Amino acid sequence: MKMWKNLLFMDPSSPMMEQMIMFHDHTMMIIMMITVMVMYTIMYIMMNKLINMMINQEQMIEMIWTILPALFLIMVALPSIRILYLIEEMSEPMLTFKSIGNQWFWSYEYSDFKKIEFESFMKPNKMENIRIMETDNRLILPMKTKIRMITTSTDVIHSWTIQSLGIKVDSMPGRINQAKMLISRPGIYFGQCSEICGANHSFMPIMIESINFKYFIKWMKNF
């Protein structure tokens, strides 16, 4: 969970989030390199006294400042396109669940094994609860399992978001969107609706509990 004064990313809990953090670091290194080069050039131009007002063109410089930006863009674009394909592609998911956004709570459906439906409301703000983050019914999912989520909405646009898993999917009325996830380790993961959807937008949290697949099957049998 995101804590106070944490300026960095949350610890990644899925391969997709790890890829996004690596891409962020890669892009930031390129941006820092460009910034240093531009600052050096500006300082050099301001401080040197070599001025030639008769120069009309310089083919070599123009070629350099055309080729270099193109190379930088390619260095950013190629890993970005790769991650975009990784986000969408999944072969043979082992589990599918449905998330439905409502004003202002989430409802979930499991239909692969047997029909399981429940609603997830925010818990009241008490000392033993994490403020506006805990729910009365957790979404139980198995770890190290290919999972497909399909989401929609009954009223307005919502957004189902878990930061540590690298997932943000819009839940839109009259439309079904899908996302994939693969949770790396057991634990409890928190998220919130990330689309302004009305007066109580900030009071519809998401709470996932990731468990072993064997215990997940046992939970479904006892539901």
XYZ file of C-alpha atoms in Angstrom:
223
model
C 0.000 0.000 0.000
C 1.185 3.529 -0.740
C 2.460 5.172 2.436
C 3.045 8.788 3.388
C 6.146 10.492 1.934
C 6.761 7.596 -0.456
C 7.991 9.369 -3.582
C 8.899 6.189 -5.463
C 6.766 3.472 -7.017
C 5.099 0.875 -4.866
C 6.823 -2.504 -4.669
C 5.808 -4.356 -7.857
C 3.657 -7.435 -7.311
C 3.280 -8.521 -10.921
C 5.625 -8.981 -13.903
C 3.773 -6.206 -15.752
C 4.453 -3.647 -13.024
C 8.112 -4.667 -12.984
C 8.281 -4.017 -16.730
C 6.652 -0.601 -16.290
C 9.138 0.428 -13.592
C 12.063 -0.689 -15.775
C 10.645 1.327 -18.689
C 10.243 4.357 -16.408
C 13.899 4.134 -15.325
C 15.014 3.673 -18.938
C 13.052 6.737 -20.088
C 14.240 8.885 -17.178
C 17.884 8.129 -18.043
C 17.273 9.325 -21.617
C 15.507 12.475 -20.381
C 18.373 13.238 -17.984
C 20.896 12.772 -20.797
C 18.962 15.149 -23.055
C 18.625 17.707 -20.250
C 22.379 17.663 -19.514
C 23.227 18.053 -23.211
C 20.837 20.989 -23.666
C 22.035 22.731 -20.482
C 25.675 22.296 -21.528
C 24.929 23.723 -24.981
C 23.102 26.744 -23.517
C 25.922 27.452 -21.047
C 28.533 27.088 -23.784
C 26.709 29.518 -26.076
C 26.227 32.059 -23.266
C 29.801 32.001 -21.974
C 31.960 31.803 -25.123
C 32.907 34.912 -27.090
C 33.305 33.267 -30.476
C 30.675 34.905 -32.665
C 30.541 34.723 -36.444
C 27.619 36.650 -37.884
C 28.439 35.564 -41.447
C 27.577 31.853 -40.983
C 24.408 31.047 -42.952
C 24.292 27.250 -42.702
C 26.102 24.305 -41.185
C 25.152 20.965 -42.704
C 26.905 18.817 -40.104
C 25.176 20.434 -37.120
C 21.778 20.243 -38.820
C 22.331 16.570 -39.571
C 23.327 15.880 -35.947
C 20.322 17.646 -34.393
C 18.019 15.775 -36.778
C 19.470 12.293 -36.262
C 19.963 12.450 -32.475
C 16.303 13.226 -31.586
C 15.188 10.450 -33.951
C 17.474 7.973 -32.165
C 16.166 9.081 -28.760
C 12.573 8.628 -29.921
C 13.340 5.129 -31.199
C 14.981 4.222 -27.878
C 11.762 5.237 -26.079
C 9.244 3.949 -28.633
C 10.466 0.351 -29.005
C 10.182 -0.701 -25.317
C 6.946 1.298 -25.027
C 5.318 -0.624 -27.896
C 6.542 -3.895 -26.390
C 4.867 -3.110 -23.049
C 1.637 -2.112 -24.792
C 1.470 -5.532 -26.435
C 2.331 -7.286 -23.155
C -0.546 -5.493 -21.418
C -3.099 -6.776 -23.930
C -1.840 -10.235 -24.818
C -2.678 -13.328 -22.755
C -2.973 -16.921 -23.908
C -5.363 -19.303 -22.154
C -6.183 -17.571 -18.845
C -6.940 -20.033 -16.042
C -9.486 -17.814 -14.305
C -11.905 -15.111 -15.371
C -13.873 -12.817 -13.092
C -16.127 -9.862 -13.748
C -15.981 -6.492 -11.998
C -19.001 -4.188 -12.155
C -18.770 -0.559 -11.101
C -21.691 1.037 -9.277
C -22.236 4.331 -7.524
C -20.393 3.840 -5.182
C -19.248 0.266 -4.720
C -17.913 -2.672 -6.722
C -19.638 -5.977 -7.364
C -17.840 -9.124 -8.498
C -18.832 -12.309 -10.309
C -16.980 -15.617 -10.653
C -18.524 -17.803 -13.311
C -15.763 -20.260 -14.332
C -16.338 -22.883 -11.628
C -19.669 -21.986 -10.125
C -21.816 -18.880 -9.895
C -20.418 -16.667 -7.140
C -21.561 -13.071 -6.789
C -20.969 -10.518 -4.042
C -20.742 -6.786 -3.482
C -17.799 -4.959 -1.970
C -18.482 -1.837 0.118
C -16.027 0.355 1.982
C -15.716 -0.417 5.696
C -16.596 2.325 8.213
C -13.704 4.443 9.417
C -12.667 2.848 12.701
C -9.359 2.643 14.525
C -8.765 -0.982 13.485
C -9.440 -0.283 9.775
C -7.225 1.413 7.225
C -9.077 4.614 6.404
C -11.170 4.470 3.171
C -9.143 1.499 1.880
C -10.661 -1.639 3.429
C -13.789 -3.375 2.162
C -16.281 -5.704 3.799
C -15.821 -8.398 1.098
C -12.352 -8.897 -0.313
C -11.728 -10.019 -3.878
C -9.985 -13.392 -3.465
C -7.589 -14.333 -6.286
C -4.950 -17.057 -6.674
C -1.303 -16.087 -7.019
C 0.968 -17.172 -9.894
C -2.092 -17.783 -12.054
C -3.064 -16.199 -15.365
C -6.193 -14.189 -14.597
C -8.462 -12.293 -16.957
C -10.694 -9.547 -15.634
C -13.638 -8.185 -17.597
C -15.236 -5.021 -16.334
C -18.228 -2.837 -17.048
C -20.439 -0.331 -15.240
C -24.128 0.038 -14.451
C -24.256 3.841 -14.359
C -21.264 6.125 -15.061
C -17.606 5.588 -16.004
C -15.479 4.105 -13.223
C -11.870 2.918 -13.289
C -10.664 -0.293 -11.625
C -7.100 0.366 -10.465
C -4.482 -1.552 -8.475
C -1.197 0.354 -8.532
C 1.135 -2.390 -7.297
C -0.170 -4.746 -10.011
C 0.092 -2.157 -12.782
C -3.616 -2.359 -13.664
C -5.937 0.505 -14.577
C -9.041 -0.359 -16.620
C -12.025 1.861 -17.352
C -15.416 0.402 -16.435
C -17.847 1.897 -18.926
C -21.640 1.466 -19.161
C -22.711 -0.563 -22.166
C -19.163 -1.736 -22.877
C -16.952 -4.580 -21.634
C -13.215 -3.992 -21.220
C -10.711 -6.626 -20.226
C -7.326 -6.761 -18.540
C -4.899 -9.463 -17.547
C -2.994 -9.962 -14.316
C -0.545 -12.371 -12.791
C 0.062 -11.810 -9.086
C 3.603 -12.765 -8.086
C 3.181 -13.359 -4.356
C 0.527 -13.687 -1.659
C -0.679 -10.635 0.185
C -3.346 -7.956 0.407
C -3.402 -5.284 -2.272
C -5.336 -2.031 -2.210
C -6.686 0.145 -4.982
C -9.387 2.709 -5.671
C -11.622 3.989 -8.413
C -9.446 6.320 -10.512
C -12.196 8.021 -12.513
C -14.216 10.851 -10.980
C -17.656 9.233 -10.863
C -19.683 11.398 -8.490
C -19.959 12.661 -4.934
C -18.602 9.506 -3.266
C -15.958 8.727 -5.865
C -13.208 8.475 -3.237
C -15.191 5.995 -1.135
C -15.218 2.935 -3.403
C -11.936 1.126 -2.656
C -10.680 -2.170 -4.076
C -9.182 -4.818 -1.806
C -7.562 -7.979 -3.192
C -6.331 -10.938 -1.178
C -3.919 -13.151 -3.100
C -3.649 -16.743 -1.862
C -2.354 -20.123 -2.975
C -4.412 -21.787 -5.722
C -5.199 -24.770 -3.484
C -6.695 -22.493 -0.830
C -8.514 -20.545 -3.527
C -10.313 -23.722 -4.662
C -11.139 -24.499 -1.045
C -12.541 -20.968 -0.587
C -14.750 -21.343 -3.644
C -16.112 -24.677 -2.397
C -16.989 -23.124 0.972
C -18.533 -19.984 -0.458
